[in-house]
CSV table of C-alpha atoms in Angstrom, one decimal:
chain,number,residue,atom,x,y,z
A,1,MET,CA,-19.2,-9.5,17.1
A,2,CYS,CA,-18.9,-7.9,13.6
A,3,ALA,CA,-21.8,-7.8,11.3
A,4,THR,CA,-22.5,-10.9,13.4
A,5,ARG,CA,-20.1,-10.2,16.3
A,6,HIS,CA,-21.3,-6.6,16.7
A,7,LEU,CA,-24.9,-5.5,16.6
A,8,LEU,CA,-26.9,-5.2,13.5
A,9,LEU,CA,-29.6,-3.4,11.3
A,10,GLN,CA,-32.9,-4.0,9.6
A,11,ALA,CA,-34.3,-3.1,6.1
A,12,PRO,CA,-36.8,-0.3,5.6
A,13,PRO,CA,-40.2,-0.8,4.3
A,14,PRO,CA,-41.1,-2.1,1.7
A,15,PHE,CA,-38.1,-4.5,2.0
A,16,GLY,CA,-38.5,-5.7,5.5
A,17,PRO,CA,-41.1,-6.5,8.1
A,18,PRO,CA,-42.7,-3.8,10.3
A,19,LEU,CA,-40.7,-2.3,13.1
A,20,PRO,CA,-41.0,-3.9,16.5
A,21,ALA,CA,-43.2,-2.6,19.2
A,22,THR,CA,-40.2,-1.0,20.9
A,23,CYS,CA,-39.9,1.4,18.0
A,24,SER,CA,-42.8,3.9,18.2
A,25,LEU,CA,-43.2,7.4,17.0
A,26,ASP,CA,-45.2,8.0,20.2
A,27,SER,CA,-42.2,7.0,22.4
A,28,PRO,CA,-40.3,10.0,23.8
A,29,ARG,CA,-36.9,8.5,23.1
A,30,VAL,CA,-35.2,5.3,22.0
A,31,ILE,CA,-31.6,6.1,23.0
A,32,GLU,CA,-30.9,7.9,26.3
A,33,VAL,CA,-27.3,8.6,27.4
A,34,SER,CA,-26.7,10.3,30.8
A,35,GLY,CA,-23.2,11.3,32.0
A,36,LEU,CA,-21.3,9.0,29.8
A,37,THR,CA,-17.6,9.1,30.8
A,38,LYS,CA,-14.8,6.8,29.7
A,39,LEU,CA,-11.3,6.9,31.1
A,40,TYR,CA,-8.3,5.1,29.9
A,41,GLY,CA,-5.9,5.5,32.9
A,42,ASP,CA,-5.5,9.3,33.1
A,43,THR,CA,-6.8,9.9,29.6
A,44,VAL,CA,-10.4,11.1,29.3
A,45,ALA,CA,-11.8,9.7,26.1
A,46,VAL,CA,-15.4,10.9,26.7
A,47,ASP,CA,-16.3,13.3,29.5
A,48,ASP,CA,-19.8,13.6,31.0
A,49,LEU,CA,-21.7,13.2,27.7
A,50,SER,CA,-25.5,13.3,27.7
A,51,PHE,CA,-28.0,13.1,24.8
A,52,THR,CA,-31.2,11.5,23.7
A,53,VAL,CA,-32.3,10.3,20.3
A,54,ALA,CA,-36.1,10.0,19.7
A,55,PRO,CA,-37.9,7.9,17.2
A,56,GLY,CA,-37.6,9.5,13.7
A,57,ASP,CA,-34.5,11.4,14.6
A,58,VAL,CA,-31.2,11.0,12.7
A,59,MET,CA,-28.4,12.4,14.9
A,60,GLY,CA,-25.1,13.1,13.2
A,61,LEU,CA,-22.2,12.4,15.6
A,62,ILE,CA,-19.3,14.5,14.3
A,63,GLY,CA,-16.0,15.7,15.6
A,64,PRO,CA,-12.2,15.8,14.7
A,65,ASN,CA,-10.1,12.7,14.9
A,66,GLY,CA,-9.7,11.7,18.5
A,67,ALA,CA,-12.8,13.6,19.7
A,68,GLY,CA,-14.4,10.5,21.3
A,69,LYS,CA,-16.8,9.4,18.6
A,70,THR,CA,-15.7,5.8,18.3
A,71,THR,CA,-15.7,5.4,22.1
A,72,THR,CA,-19.2,6.8,22.2
A,73,LEU,CA,-20.5,4.5,19.5
A,74,ARG,CA,-18.9,1.4,21.1
A,75,SER,CA,-20.3,2.4,24.5
A,76,LEU,CA,-23.8,2.7,23.0
A,77,CYS,CA,-23.4,-0.9,21.6
A,78,GLY,CA,-22.0,-2.4,24.8
A,79,ILE,CA,-18.6,-3.1,23.2
A,80,ILE,CA,-17.0,-0.7,25.7
A,81,ILE,CA,-18.0,-0.5,29.3
A,82,PRO,CA,-18.2,3.1,30.5
A,83,THR,CA,-16.4,4.3,33.5
A,84,ARG,CA,-19.4,6.2,34.6
A,85,GLY,CA,-22.8,7.1,33.3
A,86,ALA,CA,-26.0,5.3,32.1
A,87,ILE,CA,-27.2,4.2,28.7
A,88,SER,CA,-30.6,2.9,27.8
A,89,VAL,CA,-31.9,1.6,24.5
A,90,ALA,CA,-35.7,1.2,23.9
A,91,GLY,CA,-36.2,1.4,27.7
A,92,ALA,CA,-33.7,-1.2,28.6
A,93,ASN,CA,-30.6,-0.3,30.7
A,94,LEU,CA,-27.5,-1.5,28.8
A,95,ALA,CA,-25.6,-2.3,32.0
A,96,THR,CA,-28.4,-4.2,33.9
A,97,ASP,CA,-30.4,-5.6,31.0
A,98,PRO,CA,-27.9,-5.9,28.2
A,99,SER,CA,-29.6,-8.7,26.2
A,100,ARG,CA,-32.8,-6.7,25.8
A,101,ALA,CA,-31.0,-3.4,25.0
A,102,LYS,CA,-28.7,-5.0,22.4
A,103,ALA,CA,-31.6,-6.9,20.8
A,104,ALA,CA,-33.3,-3.5,20.2
A,105,LEU,CA,-30.3,-1.9,18.4
A,106,ALA,CA,-28.1,-2.4,15.4
A,107,PHE,CA,-24.5,-1.4,14.7
A,108,ILE,CA,-22.8,-1.2,11.4
A,109,PRO,CA,-19.0,-0.7,11.9
A,110,ASP,CA,-16.9,1.2,9.4
A,111,GLU,CA,-14.9,-1.9,8.5
A,112,PRO,CA,-16.8,-5.1,7.7
A,113,GLN,CA,-15.6,-8.1,9.7
A,114,LEU,CA,-17.0,-11.3,8.2
A,115,PHE,CA,-16.5,-15.0,8.6
A,116,ASP,CA,-14.1,-16.3,6.0
A,117,TYR,CA,-15.9,-19.6,5.4
A,118,LEU,CA,-19.5,-18.5,5.4
A,119,THR,CA,-21.1,-17.6,2.2
A,120,VAL,CA,-23.3,-14.5,1.8
A,121,ASP,CA,-26.4,-16.5,2.4
A,122,GLU,CA,-24.9,-18.4,5.3
A,123,HIS,CA,-24.0,-15.1,7.0
A,124,LEU,CA,-27.6,-14.0,6.9
A,125,ARG,CA,-29.0,-17.3,8.1
A,126,PHE,CA,-26.5,-17.5,11.0
A,127,VAL,CA,-27.5,-13.9,12.0
A,128,ALA,CA,-31.1,-14.9,11.8
A,129,ARG,CA,-30.5,-17.8,14.2
A,130,LEU,CA,-28.6,-15.4,16.6
A,131,TYR,CA,-31.6,-13.0,16.7
A,132,GLY,CA,-34.4,-15.6,16.5
A,133,VAL,CA,-35.7,-14.2,13.2
A,134,ALA,CA,-38.4,-16.8,12.5
A,135,ASP,CA,-39.2,-15.6,8.9
A,136,ALA,CA,-35.6,-15.4,7.7
A,137,THR,CA,-36.4,-17.3,4.5
A,138,ALA,CA,-38.9,-14.6,3.5
A,139,ARG,CA,-36.6,-11.8,4.4
A,140,VAL,CA,-33.3,-12.9,2.9
A,141,GLY,CA,-34.2,-12.9,-0.8
A,142,PRO,CA,-35.7,-9.4,-0.9
A,143,LEU,CA,-32.9,-8.1,1.2
A,144,LEU,CA,-30.2,-9.5,-1.1
A,145,ALA,CA,-32.1,-8.1,-4.1
A,146,GLU,CA,-32.4,-4.7,-2.6
A,147,LEU,CA,-28.6,-4.6,-1.9
A,148,GLU,CA,-27.8,-6.1,-5.3
A,149,LEU,CA,-26.2,-9.2,-3.8
A,150,LEU,CA,-28.5,-11.9,-5.1
A,151,ASP,CA,-26.0,-13.2,-7.7
A,152,LYS,CA,-23.4,-13.3,-4.9
A,153,ARG,CA,-25.4,-15.3,-2.3
A,154,HIS,CA,-23.2,-18.3,-2.6
A,155,ALA,CA,-19.9,-16.4,-2.6
A,156,LEU,CA,-17.4,-16.2,0.2
A,157,PRO,CA,-16.1,-12.9,1.6
A,158,ALA,CA,-12.8,-13.3,-0.2
A,159,GLU,CA,-14.6,-13.3,-3.5
A,160,LEU,CA,-16.4,-10.0,-2.8
A,161,SER,CA,-15.1,-6.5,-3.5
A,162,ARG,CA,-14.7,-4.1,-0.6
A,163,GLY,CA,-18.0,-2.5,-1.4
A,164,MET,CA,-19.8,-5.8,-1.6
A,165,ARG,CA,-18.4,-6.8,1.8
A,166,GLN,CA,-19.8,-3.6,3.2
A,167,LYS,CA,-23.2,-4.4,1.6
A,168,LEU,CA,-23.0,-7.8,3.3
A,169,ALA,CA,-22.3,-6.2,6.7
A,170,ILE,CA,-25.3,-3.9,6.1
A,171,ALA,CA,-27.5,-6.9,5.0
A,172,CYS,CA,-26.6,-8.7,8.2
A,173,GLY,CA,-27.7,-5.7,10.1
A,174,LEU,CA,-30.9,-5.2,8.1
A,175,LEU,CA,-32.1,-8.7,9.0
A,176,HIS,CA,-33.7,-8.1,12.4
A,177,SER,CA,-35.9,-5.1,13.3
A,178,PRO,CA,-34.0,-2.9,15.7
A,179,SER,CA,-35.5,0.4,16.9
A,180,ALA,CA,-32.0,2.1,17.2
A,181,LEU,CA,-29.5,2.2,14.3
A,182,ILE,CA,-25.9,3.0,15.0
A,183,LEU,CA,-23.9,3.7,11.9
A,184,ASP,CA,-20.1,4.3,11.7
A,185,GLU,CA,-19.1,5.7,8.3
A,186,PRO,CA,-21.8,3.7,6.5
A,187,LEU,CA,-20.9,4.7,3.0
A,188,THR,CA,-17.3,3.4,3.1
A,189,GLY,CA,-16.5,1.3,0.1
A,190,LEU,CA,-19.9,1.8,-1.6
A,191,ASP,CA,-20.3,2.8,-5.2
A,192,PRO,CA,-22.6,5.6,-6.2
A,193,ALA,CA,-25.6,3.3,-6.6
A,194,GLY,CA,-24.8,1.7,-3.2
A,195,ILE,CA,-24.5,5.2,-1.6
A,196,ARG,CA,-27.9,6.2,-2.9
A,197,LYS,CA,-29.5,2.9,-1.6
A,198,MET,CA,-27.9,3.3,1.8
A,199,LYS,CA,-29.1,6.9,2.2
A,200,ALA,CA,-32.6,5.8,1.2
A,201,THR,CA,-32.3,3.0,3.8
A,202,ILE,CA,-31.4,5.4,6.6
A,203,ALA,CA,-34.1,7.9,5.6
A,204,HIS,CA,-36.8,5.2,5.3
A,205,ARG,CA,-36.0,3.7,8.7
A,206,ALA,CA,-36.1,7.1,10.4
A,207,ARG,CA,-39.5,7.9,8.8
A,208,ALA,CA,-40.7,4.5,10.1
A,209,GLY,CA,-39.8,5.5,13.6
A,210,ALA,CA,-36.2,4.3,14.2
A,211,ALA,CA,-33.7,6.4,16.1
A,212,VAL,CA,-30.5,6.7,14.1
A,213,VAL,CA,-27.0,7.7,15.2
A,214,LEU,CA,-24.8,8.4,12.2
A,215,SER,CA,-21.1,9.1,12.6
A,216,SER,CA,-19.3,10.4,9.5
A,217,HIS,CA,-16.6,12.8,8.4
A,218,LEU,CA,-18.7,13.4,5.3
A,219,LEU,CA,-20.4,16.6,6.5
A,220,HIS,CA,-22.5,16.9,3.3
A,221,LEU,CA,-24.0,13.5,4.2
A,222,VAL,CA,-24.7,14.7,7.7
A,223,GLU,CA,-26.3,17.9,6.5
A,224,GLU,CA,-28.4,16.0,4.0
A,225,LEU,CA,-29.7,13.2,6.2
A,226,CYS,CA,-29.6,14.4,9.8
A,227,THR,CA,-32.2,16.1,11.8
A,228,HIS,CA,-29.9,16.7,14.8
A,229,ILE,CA,-26.1,16.9,15.4
A,230,LEU,CA,-23.8,16.2,18.3
A,231,VAL,CA,-20.4,17.8,18.0
A,232,LEU,CA,-17.6,16.4,20.1
A,233,GLN,CA,-14.2,18.0,20.8
A,234,ALA,CA,-11.7,16.4,23.1
A,235,GLY,CA,-14.4,14.1,24.5
A,236,ARG,CA,-16.8,16.9,25.4
A,237,ARG,CA,-20.0,18.1,23.9
A,238,VAL,CA,-19.5,21.5,22.2
A,239,ALA,CA,-22.9,21.6,20.3
A,240,TYR,CA,-26.0,19.5,20.3
A,241,GLY,CA,-29.5,19.9,19.0
A,242,PRO,CA,-31.5,20.3,15.7
A,243,ILE,CA,-29.1,21.2,12.9
A,244,ALA,CA,-31.0,24.4,12.1
A,245,THR,CA,-30.8,25.5,15.8
A,246,VAL,CA,-27.0,24.7,16.1
A,247,MET,CA,-26.3,26.6,12.9
A,248,ALA,CA,-28.5,29.6,13.9
A,249,GLN,CA,-26.2,29.9,17.0
A,250,ARG,CA,-23.5,31.1,14.7
A,251,PRO,CA,-25.2,34.1,13.0
A,252,GLU,CA,-21.9,35.3,11.6
A,253,LEU,CA,-21.9,32.2,9.4
A,254,ALA,CA,-25.5,32.7,8.1
A,255,GLY,CA,-25.7,31.2,4.6
A,256,ARG,CA,-22.7,29.0,5.1
A,257,GLY,CA,-22.8,25.2,5.2
A,258,LEU,CA,-22.4,22.8,8.1
A,259,GLU,CA,-18.7,22.4,7.3
A,260,ASP,CA,-18.0,26.1,8.1
A,261,VAL,CA,-20.1,25.8,11.3
A,262,PHE,CA,-18.3,22.6,12.3
A,263,LEU,CA,-14.8,24.2,11.8
A,264,ALA,CA,-15.8,27.2,13.8
A,265,LEU,CA,-17.2,25.0,16.7
A,266,THR,CA,-14.0,22.9,16.8
A,267,GLY,CA,-11.6,25.8,16.7
A,268,ASP,CA,-10.7,26.1,13.0
A,269,ALA,CA,-12.2,29.3,11.6
A,270,PRO,CA,-13.7,29.0,8.1
A,271,ALA,CA,-12.2,30.9,5.3
A,272,ALA,CA,-13.8,34.3,4.6
């Protein structure tokens, strides 16, 4: 599924309804990954990866090209079946209880994939039916207004700019109330106003108790929004934890930004 074929998102207060009971700041974790391994023949894409994301955490998933980020994200969503390991979302095992696990999460891919012959409004109503959103009529209007798509609600995807298609994918995700948000380059195609709104959406949802995994090459975005980071290199975890803790582990880079720490962790020493 994309915005409708993949797994989707929900708007932050005050634009959407309260988070579901599965998303609680009292819960120890929303996403739990243990020993995730994915092999493609003899190629190891992800190697024995473990991490958790608690309510209110925004975890930045970063690494060089080919580090295993996309495989990790798609495994979290159930798009890819791991070779080994276990994944749970909101207490539901993704392998043995996939419907409940997927209903609790949302995935916004980096490239919006939409239905050519459904309008903006029809996309949202179709997603509402898929997720059993009973009050879709009450949600759709405010959501379209928040993402500045109200005047495009009867437009087809071909009539939308790249940024507007991204907003539509985001809107489809914002329609149900997941406790886990999985975002792959969420700012792609957005204009400055859209970037600001998307950053506010992520921050609002985390404050309300969602667990967020955000993958991006924009390290300034990661540094600005994330509470934790997970750095991958060649499919393996090379750093993981609160951003301040990870950065403090490189005292020689004190006062430098996340970009310099990232380059040091992945083998490219920052400039003096």
